[in-house]
Every structure is written in structure tokens, then in C-alpha cells.
Coordinates of C-alpha atoms in Angstrom, one line a residue:
M464 CA -42.9 51.1 12.1
C465 CA -43.5 47.8 14.0
T466 CA -47.2 48.6 14.5
E467 CA -49.9 47.8 11.9
I468 CA -50.4 51.5 11.3
G469 CA -46.7 51.9 10.8
K470 CA -46.7 49.1 8.2
I471 CA -49.5 50.7 6.3
Q472 CA -47.6 54.0 6.3
R473 CA -44.5 52.3 5.0
Q474 CA -46.5 50.7 2.2
I475 CA -47.9 54.0 1.2
H476 CA -44.4 55.6 1.3
D477 CA -42.9 52.8 -0.8
E478 CA -45.6 53.1 -3.4
S479 CA -45.2 56.9 -3.5
M480 CA -41.6 56.4 -4.5
E481 CA -42.5 54.1 -7.3
E482 CA -45.4 55.9 -9.0
S483 CA -45.8 55.0 -12.6
D484 CA -46.9 57.2 -15.5
T485 CA -50.6 57.4 -16.4
P486 CA -51.7 55.7 -19.7
L487 CA -52.2 59.1 -21.4
K488 CA -48.7 60.3 -20.4
K489 CA -47.2 57.2 -21.8
K490 CA -49.0 57.7 -25.1
L491 CA -48.1 61.4 -25.3
D492 CA -44.5 60.5 -24.6
E493 CA -44.5 57.9 -27.3
F494 CA -46.2 60.2 -29.8
G495 CA -43.8 63.0 -28.9
N496 CA -40.8 60.9 -29.5
R497 CA -42.0 59.9 -32.9
L498 CA -42.9 63.5 -33.7
T499 CA -39.5 64.7 -32.5
S500 CA -37.7 62.1 -34.7
A501 CA -39.7 63.2 -37.8
I502 CA -39.1 66.9 -37.1
G503 CA -35.4 66.3 -36.6
I504 CA -35.2 64.7 -40.1
V505 CA -37.0 67.6 -41.6
C506 CA -34.6 70.0 -39.9
L507 CA -31.6 68.2 -41.3
V508 CA -33.2 68.2 -44.8
V509 CA -33.9 71.9 -44.8
W510 CA -30.4 72.6 -43.4
A511 CA -28.7 70.4 -46.0
I512 CA -30.7 71.9 -48.9
N513 CA -29.4 75.3 -48.0
Y514 CA -25.7 74.2 -47.7
K515 CA -24.7 76.5 -50.6
Y516 CA -25.6 79.5 -48.5
F517 CA -23.6 78.5 -45.5
L518 CA -20.5 80.6 -46.4
S519 CA -22.4 83.2 -48.6
W520 CA -22.1 86.8 -47.7
D521 CA -25.5 87.4 -49.3
V522 CA -27.1 85.9 -46.3
E523 CA -26.3 87.3 -42.9
D524 CA -24.8 84.7 -40.4
G525 CA -24.7 82.0 -43.1
W526 CA -25.2 78.5 -41.9
P527 CA -26.2 79.3 -38.3
S528 CA -29.1 81.4 -39.6
Y529 CA -30.4 78.5 -41.7
F530 CA -30.0 76.0 -39.0
R531 CA -31.9 78.2 -36.6
Y532 CA -34.5 78.9 -39.3
S533 CA -35.1 75.2 -39.9
F534 CA -35.2 74.3 -36.2
E535 CA -37.5 77.1 -35.1
K536 CA -40.1 76.6 -37.8
C537 CA -40.4 72.9 -37.2
T538 CA -40.3 72.5 -33.5
Y539 CA -41.3 75.5 -31.4
Y540 CA -45.1 75.2 -31.2
F541 CA -46.7 71.8 -31.5
K542 CA -45.7 70.1 -28.2
I543 CA -46.2 73.3 -26.2
A544 CA -49.7 73.7 -27.6
V545 CA -50.6 70.1 -26.8
L546 CA -49.5 70.4 -23.1
L547 CA -51.1 73.8 -22.7
L548 CA -54.5 72.6 -24.1
L549 CA -54.3 69.4 -21.9
L550 CA -53.8 71.6 -18.8
L551 CA -56.7 73.8 -19.8
A552 CA -59.0 70.8 -20.4
Y553 CA -58.0 69.4 -17.0
L554 CA -58.8 72.7 -15.2
L555 CA -62.2 73.0 -16.9
V556 CA -63.3 69.5 -16.0
Q557 CA -61.9 70.0 -12.5
G558 CA -64.2 73.0 -12.1
K559 CA -67.2 70.9 -13.1
W560 CA -66.3 68.1 -10.8
H561 CA -65.8 70.4 -7.8
K562 CA -69.4 71.6 -8.2
R563 CA -70.4 67.9 -7.9
T564 CA -68.3 67.5 -4.7
Q565 CA -65.6 65.6 -6.6
I566 CA -62.1 66.7 -5.5
V567 CA -59.1 65.9 -7.7
R568 CA -55.6 66.0 -6.3
K569 CA -53.8 64.8 -9.4
L570 CA -55.0 66.3 -12.6
P571 CA -53.9 63.3 -14.9
S572 CA -56.1 61.0 -12.8
M573 CA -59.2 62.6 -14.5
E574 CA -58.3 61.2 -17.9
T575 CA -57.1 57.9 -16.3
L576 CA -60.5 57.3 -14.9
G577 CA -61.9 57.5 -18.4
S578 CA -59.7 54.6 -19.4
T579 CA -60.6 52.5 -16.4
T580 CA -61.7 48.9 -17.3
M581 CA -62.4 47.7 -13.7
I582 CA -63.4 49.3 -10.4
C583 CA -62.5 47.4 -7.2
S584 CA -64.7 48.7 -4.5
D585 CA -64.4 48.2 -0.8
K586 CA -67.7 47.1 0.6
T587 CA -68.1 48.7 4.0
G588 CA -68.5 52.4 3.8
T589 CA -68.1 52.5 0.1
S590 CA -70.8 50.4 -1.4
T591 CA -72.7 50.5 1.8
T592 CA -73.6 53.4 4.2
N593 CA -71.4 52.1 7.1
Q594 CA -74.4 52.7 9.4
M595 CA -74.8 49.3 10.9
S596 CA -77.9 48.3 12.8
V597 CA -78.9 45.1 14.7
S598 CA -81.3 43.1 12.6
E599 CA -81.1 39.6 14.0
F600 CA -79.2 37.5 16.6
F601 CA -79.2 33.9 17.8
T602 CA -78.2 31.9 20.8
L603 CA -78.3 28.2 21.8
G604 CA -81.4 26.9 23.6
G605 CA -81.6 24.5 26.5
K606 CA -79.4 22.0 24.6
T607 CA -76.5 22.3 22.2
T608 CA -78.6 20.8 19.4
A609 CA -81.0 23.7 18.9
C610 CA -80.7 27.4 18.2
R611 CA -83.0 30.3 19.1
V612 CA -83.2 33.0 16.5
F613 CA -84.5 36.5 17.5
G614 CA -85.5 39.1 15.0
V615 CA -85.9 42.9 15.7
E616 CA -89.5 44.0 15.6
G617 CA -90.4 46.9 13.5
T618 CA -87.4 48.8 12.0
T619 CA -83.8 47.8 12.7
Y620 CA -82.2 49.1 15.8
D621 CA -79.5 51.8 15.5
P622 CA -77.0 51.3 18.3
K623 CA -76.1 55.0 18.2
D624 CA -79.5 56.3 19.4
G625 CA -79.1 55.0 23.0
L626 CA -82.5 53.3 23.2
I627 CA -80.8 50.0 24.1
M628 CA -80.2 51.4 27.6
D629 CA -84.0 51.2 28.1
W630 CA -84.1 47.4 27.6
N631 CA -85.8 45.7 30.5
C632 CA -84.1 42.6 31.9
Y633 CA -87.3 41.2 33.2
N634 CA -88.7 38.1 31.4
M635 CA -85.3 37.5 29.9
D636 CA -83.2 34.3 30.3
A637 CA -79.7 34.4 31.5
T638 CA -78.1 34.4 28.1
L639 CA -80.0 37.4 26.8
I640 CA -79.2 39.3 30.1
L641 CA -75.5 38.6 29.5
I642 CA -75.7 39.9 26.0
L643 CA -77.5 43.0 27.4
K644 CA -74.9 43.6 30.0
Y645 CA -72.1 43.4 27.4
V646 CA -73.9 45.9 25.1
Q647 CA -74.7 48.2 28.1
S648 CA -71.1 48.2 29.1
A649 CA -70.0 49.0 25.6
M650 CA -72.5 51.9 25.4
M651 CA -71.6 53.4 28.8
L652 CA -67.9 54.0 27.9
G653 CA -66.7 57.3 29.4
S654 CA -69.3 57.4 32.2
S655 CA -69.3 54.7 34.8
V656 CA -67.4 52.1 32.9
M657 CA -63.6 51.6 32.7
V658 CA -62.1 49.5 30.0
V659 CA -58.7 47.7 30.3
T660 CA -57.9 45.0 27.8
R661 CA -61.5 44.2 27.1
V662 CA -62.4 44.1 30.8
F663 CA -65.6 46.1 31.6
K664 CA -66.2 47.2 35.2
A665 CA -69.6 48.9 35.5
T666 CA -71.3 50.2 38.6
G667 CA -73.3 47.4 40.3
L668 CA -72.0 44.8 38.0
P669 CA -69.3 42.2 38.5
T670 CA -66.0 42.6 36.6
E671 CA -66.2 40.4 33.5
A672 CA -64.1 40.1 30.4
A673 CA -66.0 40.4 27.1
L674 CA -64.9 39.9 23.6
K675 CA -66.5 40.3 20.2
G676 CA -65.2 39.4 16.8
A677 CA -65.4 37.1 13.8
V678 CA -67.5 34.1 14.7
E679 CA -65.1 31.5 13.2
S680 CA -62.2 33.0 15.2
L681 CA -64.2 33.0 18.5
L682 CA -65.3 29.4 18.0
E683 CA -61.7 28.4 17.5
C684 CA -60.8 30.0 20.8
S685 CA -63.9 29.1 22.9
T686 CA -64.0 26.0 25.0
H687 CA -67.7 26.0 26.0
V688 CA -71.0 27.6 25.1
Q689 CA -73.6 29.1 27.3
L690 CA -77.2 27.7 27.2
A691 CA -80.5 29.4 27.9
D692 CA -80.4 28.6 31.7
R693 CA -76.9 30.0 31.9
S694 CA -75.4 26.6 32.3
T695 CA -72.5 25.7 30.1
A696 CA -71.7 22.9 27.8
P697 CA -68.5 22.0 25.9
I698 CA -68.4 22.8 22.3
D699 CA -68.3 19.5 20.4
E700 CA -68.2 19.1 16.6
S701 CA -72.0 18.8 16.2
C702 CA -72.5 22.1 18.2
R703 CA -69.8 23.8 16.1
Q704 CA -71.5 22.7 12.9
L705 CA -74.9 23.9 14.1
L706 CA -73.5 27.4 14.9
L707 CA -71.6 27.6 11.6
S708 CA -74.8 26.6 9.7
R709 CA -76.8 29.3 11.4
L710 CA -73.9 31.7 10.7
L711 CA -74.1 30.8 7.0
E712 CA -77.8 31.4 6.9
M713 CA -77.3 34.9 8.4
S714 CA -74.5 35.7 6.0
L715 CA -76.6 34.8 3.0
K716 CA -79.0 37.4 4.2
G717 CA -76.3 40.0 3.8
L718 CA -75.8 40.5 7.5
R719 CA -72.5 41.2 9.1
C720 CA -72.1 38.7 11.9
L721 CA -70.3 39.3 15.2
G722 CA -69.7 36.6 17.8
L723 CA -69.9 37.3 21.5
A724 CA -67.9 35.5 24.2
Y725 CA -66.9 36.2 27.9
K726 CA -64.7 35.2 30.8
D727 CA -61.8 32.8 31.1
D728 CA -61.3 30.3 28.3
L729 CA -64.0 32.2 26.4
G730 CA -67.5 31.0 26.8
F731 CA -69.4 31.5 23.6
V732 CA -72.7 33.3 24.0
G733 CA -74.3 34.0 20.6
V734 CA -74.1 35.8 17.3
V735 CA -75.5 39.3 16.4
G736 CA -76.3 40.1 12.8
L737 CA -75.8 43.7 11.7
R738 CA -77.3 45.1 8.6
D739 CA -75.2 47.6 6.7
P740 CA -77.7 48.9 4.1
P741 CA -76.3 49.6 0.6
R742 CA -76.1 53.2 -0.7
E743 CA -79.2 54.1 -2.6
E744 CA -77.2 55.4 -5.6
V745 CA -74.9 52.4 -5.9
H746 CA -77.4 50.2 -7.8
K747 CA -77.8 52.6 -10.7
A748 CA -74.1 53.4 -10.7
V749 CA -73.2 49.7 -11.1
N750 CA -75.7 49.3 -14.0
D751 CA -74.2 52.4 -15.7
C752 CA -70.7 51.0 -15.3
R753 CA -71.8 47.6 -16.8
R754 CA -73.3 49.4 -19.8
A755 CA -70.1 51.3 -20.3
G756 CA -68.1 48.0 -20.3
I757 CA -66.5 48.5 -16.9
K758 CA -66.3 45.5 -14.5
I759 CA -67.2 46.0 -10.9
M760 CA -65.4 44.0 -8.1
V761 CA -66.4 44.2 -4.5
I762 CA -63.6 43.4 -2.1
T763 CA -64.4 42.6 1.5
G764 CA -63.0 40.7 4.4
D765 CA -66.3 40.4 6.3
N766 CA -66.9 36.7 5.7
K767 CA -64.4 33.9 5.2
S768 CA -66.0 32.5 2.1
T769 CA -66.1 36.0 0.5
A770 CA -62.5 36.7 1.4
E771 CA -61.4 33.5 -0.2
A772 CA -62.9 34.6 -3.5
V773 CA -61.6 38.2 -3.6
C774 CA -58.9 39.8 -1.5
R775 CA -57.3 43.2 -1.4
E776 CA -54.2 41.9 -3.3
F777 CA -56.5 41.3 -6.3
S778 CA -55.9 44.8 -7.6
C779 CA -52.2 43.9 -8.2
F780 CA -53.2 40.8 -10.1
L781 CA -55.6 42.8 -12.3
M782 CA -52.8 45.3 -13.2
E783 CA -50.6 42.5 -14.2
T784 CA -53.2 41.4 -16.8
D785 CA -53.2 44.9 -18.4
E786 CA -56.4 46.0 -16.7
V787 CA -56.6 49.8 -15.8
V788 CA -57.7 49.4 -12.2
A789 CA -59.5 52.0 -10.1
M790 CA -59.8 51.3 -6.4
T791 CA -62.4 52.9 -4.1
G792 CA -62.1 52.8 -0.3
D793 CA -62.5 54.7 2.9
G794 CA -60.6 52.9 5.7
V795 CA -57.0 53.0 6.9
N796 CA -56.5 49.5 5.6
D797 CA -57.6 50.6 2.1
A798 CA -54.8 53.2 1.8
P799 CA -52.1 50.9 0.4
A800 CA -54.4 49.6 -2.3
L801 CA -55.5 53.2 -3.1
K802 CA -51.8 54.1 -3.6
L803 CA -50.9 51.0 -5.6
V804 CA -53.5 51.0 -8.4
V805 CA -53.5 53.3 -11.4
I806 CA -56.1 55.6 -9.8
G807 CA -57.3 55.6 -6.2
I808 CA -60.7 57.1 -5.2
A809 CA -61.3 57.9 -1.5
M810 CA -64.8 58.3 -0.3
G811 CA -65.4 61.9 0.6
N812 CA -67.8 61.8 3.6
T813 CA -66.8 58.6 5.4
G814 CA -63.2 58.3 4.3
T815 CA -60.5 58.3 6.9
K816 CA -57.6 60.8 6.7
V817 CA -55.1 58.1 5.9
A818 CA -57.2 56.9 2.9
K819 CA -57.6 60.5 1.6
E820 CA -53.8 61.1 1.8
A821 CA -53.3 58.1 -0.5
Y822 CA -56.0 59.1 -3.1
D823 CA -56.0 60.6 -6.5
M824 CA -59.7 61.6 -6.2
V825 CA -62.1 62.1 -3.4
D826 CA -65.6 61.1 -4.4
N827 CA -68.7 59.0 -3.7
F828 CA -69.5 55.9 -5.6
S829 CA -72.5 57.3 -7.5
T830 CA -70.7 60.2 -9.2
I831 CA -67.8 58.0 -10.4
V832 CA -69.9 57.2 -13.5
S833 CA -70.1 60.9 -14.5
A834 CA -66.4 61.2 -13.8
V835 CA -65.7 58.3 -16.1
A836 CA -67.7 60.0 -18.9
E837 CA -65.7 63.3 -18.4
G838 CA -62.4 61.3 -18.5
R839 CA -63.4 59.7 -21.7
A840 CA -64.4 63.1 -23.1
I841 CA -60.9 64.5 -22.2
Y842 CA -59.3 61.7 -24.2
N843 CA -61.6 62.2 -27.2
N844 CA -61.1 65.9 -27.2
M845 CA -57.3 65.5 -27.0
K846 CA -57.3 63.2 -30.1
A847 CA -59.4 65.8 -32.0
F848 CA -57.0 68.6 -31.0
I849 CA -53.9 66.6 -32.0
R850 CA -55.4 65.7 -35.4
Y851 CA -56.2 69.3 -36.1
M852 CA -52.8 70.4 -35.1
I853 CA -51.1 67.7 -37.2
S854 CA -52.9 68.8 -40.4
S855 CA -52.0 72.4 -39.7
N856 CA -48.4 72.0 -38.7
V857 CA -47.7 69.5 -41.4
G858 CA -48.9 72.1 -43.9
E859 CA -46.4 74.6 -42.4
V860 CA -43.5 72.1 -42.5
I861 CA -44.3 71.1 -46.2
S862 CA -44.3 74.8 -47.2
I863 CA -40.9 75.2 -45.5
V864 CA -39.4 72.2 -47.2
L865 CA -40.8 73.1 -50.7
T866 CA -39.4 76.7 -50.5
A867 CA -36.0 75.2 -49.6
V868 CA -36.1 72.6 -52.4
L869 CA -37.3 75.1 -55.1
G870 CA -34.8 77.7 -54.0
I871 CA -37.4 80.5 -53.6
P872 CA -37.7 83.0 -50.8
E873 CA -39.5 82.2 -47.6
C874 CA -43.2 82.1 -48.1
L875 CA -43.8 82.2 -44.3
I876 CA -41.6 84.1 -42.0
L877 CA -41.5 83.4 -38.3
V878 CA -43.9 86.2 -37.4
Q879 CA -46.4 84.9 -39.9
L880 CA -46.1 81.4 -38.5
L881 CA -46.7 82.7 -35.1
W882 CA -49.8 84.5 -36.2
V883 CA -51.1 81.4 -38.0
N884 CA -50.5 79.2 -34.9
L885 CA -51.9 81.6 -32.3
V886 CA -54.7 83.4 -34.1
T887 CA -55.8 81.1 -36.9
D888 CA -55.1 77.6 -35.4
G889 CA -55.2 78.4 -31.7
P890 CA -58.9 79.3 -31.0
P891 CA -60.3 76.4 -33.2
A892 CA -58.0 73.9 -31.6
T893 CA -58.9 75.2 -28.1
A894 CA -62.6 74.9 -28.9
L895 CA -62.0 71.2 -29.9
G896 CA -60.5 70.6 -26.5
F897 CA -63.6 71.8 -24.8
N898 CA -66.2 69.8 -26.7
P899 CA -69.0 68.5 -24.4
V900 CA -69.4 64.8 -23.5
D901 CA -71.0 62.7 -26.3
V902 CA -74.5 61.4 -25.6
D903 CA -73.5 57.8 -26.2
I904 CA -70.0 57.9 -24.6
M905 CA -71.1 55.6 -21.8
Q906 CA -72.6 53.1 -24.2
K907 CA -69.1 52.2 -25.5
P908 CA -66.6 49.9 -23.9
P909 CA -63.4 51.4 -22.4
R910 CA -60.4 51.7 -24.8
K911 CA -57.6 49.2 -24.5
S912 CA -54.6 50.2 -22.5
N913 CA -52.3 49.5 -25.6
D914 CA -54.4 51.6 -28.1
A915 CA -52.4 54.2 -29.9
L916 CA -53.2 57.8 -29.4
I917 CA -52.9 58.4 -33.2
N918 CA -52.8 55.2 -35.3
S919 CA -51.0 54.9 -38.6
W920 CA -54.1 55.3 -40.8
V921 CA -55.2 58.5 -39.1
F922 CA -51.7 59.9 -39.2
F923 CA -51.5 59.1 -42.9
R924 CA -54.8 60.8 -43.6
Y925 CA -53.8 64.0 -41.9
M926 CA -50.4 64.0 -43.5
V927 CA -52.2 64.0 -46.8
I928 CA -54.4 66.9 -45.7
G929 CA -51.4 68.8 -44.4
S930 CA -49.4 68.1 -47.6
Y931 CA -52.3 69.5 -49.7
V932 CA -52.4 72.7 -47.5
G933 CA -48.6 73.1 -47.8
I934 CA -48.5 72.6 -51.5
A935 CA -51.4 75.0 -52.1
T936 CA -49.7 77.6 -49.9
V937 CA -46.4 77.5 -51.8
G938 CA -48.3 77.5 -55.2
I939 CA -50.3 80.6 -54.3
F940 CA -47.0 82.3 -53.1
I941 CA -45.3 81.4 -56.4
V942 CA -48.1 82.8 -58.4
W943 CA -48.1 86.0 -56.4
Y944 CA -44.3 86.3 -56.3
T945 CA -43.9 85.9 -60.1

């Protein structure tokens, strides 16, 4: 656990032990508690109304029978139906997503993505292809007051294709030859090169120590810089500022800059600019997210100025401001953030195993938009289903209470209630849970995290509808009975 990988594993484990409920689960629990309280009151009312039959021999079992009667009729179906339909909706959407190469490990994460207000995306490998190619590099000239900038002719060079081994050292100055030797050594790993603590020993070449990394860090450690004729000069403040200004120019072009240094005391050689092209589908996905009211944050550590503006701990800050945060990433260092946020999305093709173990979904950035739409549809269908079930079940409860108050026989026995719930109410409610995605669903802003699943006005409306159904049912029964 003392290694960096061990620390990441510990963070993932700690977050796994402290997983919080999804927004939908919190709302369902809150609604269920309110519903349970209301049902409990109704049960007590029905039970109290029938107190005169508790010790009557006219009714078998007396008070236990009426208590069971009131409890079973009021509580046995509603919550089970909600959970069952929610599971069916999750499974249906999961099948759709699987066809689009979206893999869901935790079913509630599908709905959670629909309530996402902000997506924090790792840059390298998530917003970009992570297929870096050399686009530009620069070294110092004959003096420390001038830089030489070299561009790659034609298309950018992909270091994986091996063509760099065909570079010709003729007509090159000493600095370019040194850069070539370093790259050649790095490309020849496993053949004639041995690597021990960044020391490359190649056939026919002297043993030299080479180092690459962030330019700012290398400049802090380097004592001198190599010039075009392979002579060296100490790095003074003017030279440092010249190199940093060229670094800024390359960074503004969207290049990932790596500094090169060698030998004892680190002699600075030059800077290579790598272009990591963005994914073609990301631009449209970002525009779709903006139209849907979802903010996009790109989190990267490639450049110091960028890292000062946004950092990987920003996800925690957003959650503290009641944002529903989704984090996308592909690397080992993204795993703790994927585990910490409300929903983590690991990138399917380029994601590391550690990132995928911490995820809620495996996806690519472009299809996140369609997943958000499906998540919003799940929530809307759930509200429609609950509203329908409220009006139906309230009607049943009202009929039970009225028959108890009026002292008339049961108008609906348990078998009839079961038939109504399973045959009459079940199929329509299930169909409401499978409604397709609305055409304009991505034109609306995401719902707030504190929005109620069923607000007071909606609950009152459906209570009125349910009361009308219950009163009509009892009235028709009285007419038939008399």
C-alpha cells in the first residue's frame, strides 16, 4: 500500500465502503415513507371502525380478521409494483444500451445519468484519441537567445509505425542527432537496448542517461542547455524565459509538450510537441450536452496553467454544491474520481482495467448523450407509472374506508383486488413504464437534485381522481346490493 498504485487501490476501496444512494433511490424512499405513514393511518381507521365486531361470533376470528383485512388491502401491492416496474424498465434500457456498446454494471446508474447536471471529462484518451503524434519540436540555436522551431512535413508522424528508425543522421547538427539517438533507443527496447533507471545502452552507442518529462520540471532540474554545435551553456533567467515562452506558444496550439534532457546534472536538449487529436464525435456530443443544460468540464494535468484552473478534486467540490456529477476517464489515476462521483463512466476501448473496475458504466463519450436521454426517459416513465398507480390504489382504499364507515359488506374482496391490480391496472401501468424517449427531452434542462418525485399539487390531483373512482365504486355497489 506504500506504492502509488496501492494508494489508488486504497482510495477505491474506501469509496466502495461509503457508497451513497442514487437520487432516485432517495426520492423513492422518501415517497415510500410518506405513503407508508398514510397507509398506516388508513389501516388504523378501518380497524377502529370495525371495533364492534372484534368479539362478535358472527364474524370468524373477530378482530384479527379485520386487522388483517385492513392491512392487506391497503399495503400489499403498491410498493412491490413500483420496484418491479423499475427493474423491468432498467432491463429494457440496458438491452438497448448493450446494442450501442454501452455496458452498465449498476442498474440505478442509468437513471442517475439522466439527472446529471455536469460531466467532468478526463482529456487524454477520453476527449481525445490518445494516439499522439509528433507535430513540432524546438531547440536552441547557436546562442541562448534564439530558438529553432521544426515542423513535421506532410502529415504528423506516428511514433508507432517505426519509420523514425529510417531517419538519416547526415546533414543534422549535434543537437538533432542527440534527439534522434534518444528516440532510437526508446524505439529499440527489447532488441539491442537494455534499460536500467533511464540509462540506454545501445549497440555501437555510448552509454547515456536520458530523461523526458514536463518541461517546467526538467528546467528546474537542468543546469545547462545544449546548443546547435553541441556546446553547452548555463541556463540563466533569460534563457529560461525564452524556453517557457516557446513552450506557451506550443501549448496554445493544443500540443502536449515533453522536454528532453540527458547525462549528469541534466543537460536540457529541446522540447517535442505531440498532437493528440480530439475524437471526431466529441464536438457534437458537447453541443448536445449544452443544449440539454449539462455543463462540460475537461480535467487535465498536461499543462501547469490548465491544472491550476481545474483539477481532479474538482468533482468533490461540485458534489458539495448539489451538482449531480458524472466523471469520465480511462486511466489508473482516474479510478478514484470514477468511484467518488455519483456516476463514473469508464471509456470502453481505451480504458484501463483499474478504471473499469471503479465504473458504473463503460461507454465512449459520444454515446453518453443518448444515455442521458434514456435516463431522463426512465425518470419520466416512473413518474407516469406512479401517478397512474396512485389514482388506482387511492380508489381502492377509499372504497374500503367507505364500506367500513357505512357498515355495508365488502364491495371488493381480496381476490377481486388482486384481479384489478394484476389484470386491469398492471398492463397499462407497465406500458407507461416503457414509453419511448420524448423528441424534445434533450432540449430541457436537467432536473434539480432536490425536486420531489411527486409534488403536493400532483398528489392532490390524483387523490381527487382516486376519491372519485372509490366513491363511484361504492355507489354502484350499493345500488346493486339494495
